[in-house]
Amino acid sequence: MNDVVEPAKPRRRNGWKIAFFVMLVLFEFAREWAVLADAGGAVPNGTARVFSYGGFTTAQGRWARIDGGGRLMPAVVTIDCRQELERCIEASTTINDEYVYSPEVDWFEAKFSDDAVTYENDVPDCARYSVRIDLKLKKTFAVRERKSNPANPNCAKLEPRIEMQLGDPYEPGADPTKGHFVPLVSVLRAVLQ
């Protein structure tokens, strides 16, 4: 009768193994987060608008093609026109990959009417821009035409004619998960949808 049954000892867990796998998952999630953050690129911010009052007209947005061609390089543009000066000032900031370039600011002689403000930008080596701010439609349009005999040989690479409109600067890009191995983010995305 002296058979005493000792209680079974609980199995000891290997804490370092659990910590190793938790850290492995956290490092993988951090890697995927960094890959997706780098894949996004810079995105212009703001709102497309046209406003006119008392001889002052302003337009802002991002040039987008309306002629069915490919995407343009992202650029945020602001145009301010003063009728008493018969001039418009155009400021644009270009974005290429993760680089944001300093603004280009130019003055142009403008023509004012009751329903529109128009001017031509002949500053670039390769092209001429004809801009029209339509006050009735509250929209801004431009046509870029390649110059016929430019001094710069790289100008031949430009399309002969592009029609554009100032629109909202934010334009959703491609899905950053495409082309990247991000299994944890893909699973999390599938669970949340």
Coordinates of C-alpha atoms in Angstrom, one line a residue:
M1 CA 0.0 0.0 0.0
N2 CA 2.9 2.3 -0.2
D3 CA 2.4 2.8 -3.9
V4 CA 2.3 6.5 -4.1
V5 CA 1.6 7.8 -7.6
E6 CA 3.5 11.0 -8.3
P7 CA 1.7 13.5 -10.5
A8 CA 3.1 13.8 -13.9
K9 CA 5.5 16.7 -14.4
P10 CA 4.2 19.2 -17.0
R11 CA 6.3 19.3 -20.2
R12 CA 8.5 22.2 -20.2
R13 CA 8.1 24.4 -23.3
N14 CA 11.1 25.7 -25.1
G15 CA 10.6 29.4 -24.9
W16 CA 13.5 30.2 -27.2
K17 CA 11.9 28.1 -30.0
I18 CA 8.6 30.0 -29.7
A19 CA 10.5 33.4 -29.6
F20 CA 12.5 32.4 -32.6
F21 CA 9.4 31.7 -34.8
V22 CA 7.6 34.8 -33.5
M23 CA 10.7 36.9 -34.4
L24 CA 10.9 35.2 -37.8
V25 CA 7.3 36.1 -38.6
L26 CA 7.9 39.7 -37.4
F27 CA 11.0 40.1 -39.5
E28 CA 9.3 38.7 -42.6
F29 CA 6.3 41.1 -42.1
A30 CA 8.8 44.0 -41.7
R31 CA 10.6 42.9 -44.9
E32 CA 7.3 42.8 -46.9
W33 CA 6.2 46.2 -45.5
A34 CA 9.5 47.7 -46.7
V35 CA 9.2 46.1 -50.1
L36 CA 5.6 47.5 -50.5
A37 CA 6.6 50.9 -49.3
D38 CA 9.4 51.1 -51.8
A39 CA 7.2 49.9 -54.7
G40 CA 4.6 52.6 -54.3
G41 CA 6.6 55.7 -55.4
A42 CA 5.7 59.3 -54.8
V43 CA 2.2 60.5 -55.5
P44 CA 1.2 64.1 -56.2
N45 CA -1.3 65.5 -53.7
G46 CA -4.0 68.2 -54.1
T47 CA -7.3 68.8 -55.9
A48 CA -8.1 69.8 -59.5
R49 CA -9.9 73.1 -59.6
V50 CA -10.6 76.2 -61.7
F51 CA -11.6 79.4 -60.0
S52 CA -12.2 82.9 -61.5
Y53 CA -13.3 86.1 -59.9
G54 CA -12.7 89.8 -60.6
G55 CA -9.9 89.4 -63.3
F56 CA -8.1 86.7 -61.3
T57 CA -8.2 83.1 -62.6
T58 CA -6.5 80.1 -61.1
A59 CA -6.3 76.5 -62.1
Q60 CA -4.5 73.6 -60.6
G61 CA -4.2 69.8 -60.9
R62 CA -2.2 67.2 -62.7
W63 CA -1.9 66.8 -66.5
A64 CA -3.6 63.7 -67.7
R65 CA -4.0 62.6 -71.3
I66 CA -7.4 62.7 -72.9
D67 CA -6.4 61.5 -76.3
G68 CA -6.1 57.8 -75.3
G69 CA -2.3 57.6 -75.1
G70 CA -0.1 56.4 -72.3
R71 CA 0.4 58.0 -68.9
L72 CA 2.4 61.2 -68.5
M73 CA 5.1 61.9 -66.0
P74 CA 3.3 63.0 -62.8
A75 CA 3.5 66.7 -62.3
V76 CA 1.4 69.1 -60.1
V77 CA 0.6 72.3 -61.8
T78 CA -0.8 75.7 -60.6
I79 CA -1.7 78.4 -63.1
D80 CA -2.5 81.9 -61.8
C81 CA -3.7 84.5 -64.4
R82 CA -4.3 88.3 -63.9
Q83 CA -6.3 90.1 -66.5
E84 CA -4.9 93.6 -65.6
L85 CA -1.4 92.3 -66.4
E86 CA -2.6 90.1 -69.3
R87 CA -0.3 87.4 -68.0
C88 CA -0.4 84.0 -66.5
I89 CA 2.2 82.4 -64.2
E90 CA 2.6 78.6 -64.4
A91 CA 4.3 76.7 -61.7
S92 CA 4.8 72.9 -62.0
T93 CA 6.6 70.3 -60.0
T94 CA 7.6 67.0 -61.6
I95 CA 7.8 63.7 -59.9
N96 CA 9.9 60.8 -61.3
D97 CA 10.0 57.6 -59.3
E98 CA 10.9 58.7 -55.7
Y99 CA 12.4 62.0 -56.8
V100 CA 10.5 65.3 -56.6
Y101 CA 12.1 68.1 -58.7
S102 CA 12.1 71.8 -57.9
P103 CA 9.3 73.8 -59.3
E104 CA 9.5 75.4 -62.7
V105 CA 8.0 78.9 -62.8
D106 CA 7.3 80.8 -66.0
W107 CA 5.3 83.9 -67.0
F108 CA 3.3 83.9 -70.3
E109 CA 1.3 86.5 -72.1
A110 CA -2.4 85.6 -72.0
K111 CA -5.6 86.4 -73.8
F112 CA -8.7 86.8 -71.7
S113 CA -12.3 86.5 -72.8
D114 CA -15.6 86.0 -71.0
D115 CA -15.4 82.2 -71.2
A116 CA -11.7 81.4 -71.4
V117 CA -8.1 82.3 -70.7
T118 CA -5.5 81.1 -73.2
Y119 CA -1.7 81.3 -73.5
E120 CA 1.1 79.5 -75.3
N121 CA 4.2 78.0 -73.6
D122 CA 7.0 78.0 -76.1
V123 CA 9.8 77.7 -73.5
P124 CA 10.7 74.0 -73.9
D125 CA 13.3 73.0 -76.6
C126 CA 11.1 70.2 -78.0
A127 CA 7.5 71.2 -77.8
R128 CA 5.0 74.0 -77.7
Y129 CA 2.0 73.9 -75.3
S130 CA -1.3 75.7 -76.0
V131 CA -3.2 76.1 -72.8
R132 CA -6.9 77.0 -72.4
I133 CA -8.7 77.5 -69.1
D134 CA -12.4 77.1 -69.9
L135 CA -14.3 79.2 -67.4
K136 CA -17.8 77.8 -68.3
L137 CA -16.7 74.1 -68.0
K138 CA -14.4 74.9 -65.1
K139 CA -11.7 72.8 -66.8
T140 CA -8.2 73.3 -68.1
F141 CA -7.0 71.8 -71.4
A142 CA -3.6 71.8 -73.2
V143 CA -2.2 70.5 -76.5
R144 CA 1.5 69.7 -76.7
E145 CA 2.9 69.7 -80.2
R146 CA 6.4 68.7 -81.1
K147 CA 8.4 71.5 -82.7
S148 CA 9.3 70.8 -86.4
N149 CA 13.1 71.4 -86.4
P150 CA 14.4 71.5 -82.8
A151 CA 18.1 71.7 -82.1
N152 CA 18.0 68.9 -79.6
P153 CA 18.2 65.5 -81.3
N154 CA 16.3 63.8 -78.4
C155 CA 13.2 65.7 -79.4
A156 CA 12.5 63.2 -82.1
K157 CA 11.4 60.7 -79.4
L158 CA 8.4 62.9 -78.4
E159 CA 5.0 62.1 -79.8
P160 CA 3.9 64.6 -82.4
R161 CA 0.8 65.7 -80.5
I162 CA -0.7 65.1 -77.1
E163 CA -4.0 66.4 -75.7
M164 CA -4.2 66.9 -71.9
Q165 CA -6.5 68.1 -69.2
L166 CA -5.8 69.1 -65.6
G167 CA -7.4 66.5 -63.3
D168 CA -7.1 65.4 -59.8
P169 CA -3.4 64.9 -58.8
Y170 CA -4.0 61.6 -57.0
E171 CA -4.1 58.7 -59.5
P172 CA -4.0 55.2 -58.0
G173 CA -1.0 53.3 -59.4
A174 CA -0.5 49.7 -60.0
D175 CA -1.0 47.1 -57.3
P176 CA 2.4 47.2 -55.3
T177 CA 2.0 43.5 -54.4
K178 CA 2.3 42.4 -58.1
G179 CA 5.8 41.3 -58.9
H180 CA 6.9 41.0 -55.3
F181 CA 7.0 38.0 -53.0
V182 CA 4.9 39.1 -50.0
P183 CA 3.1 35.9 -48.7
L184 CA 2.1 37.3 -45.3
V185 CA 0.6 40.5 -46.7
S186 CA -1.2 38.5 -49.4
V187 CA -2.7 36.2 -46.7
L188 CA -3.7 39.1 -44.5
R189 CA -5.3 40.9 -47.4
A190 CA -7.3 37.8 -48.4
V191 CA -8.5 37.4 -44.8
L192 CA -9.6 41.0 -44.5
Q193 CA -11.5 41.0 -47.8

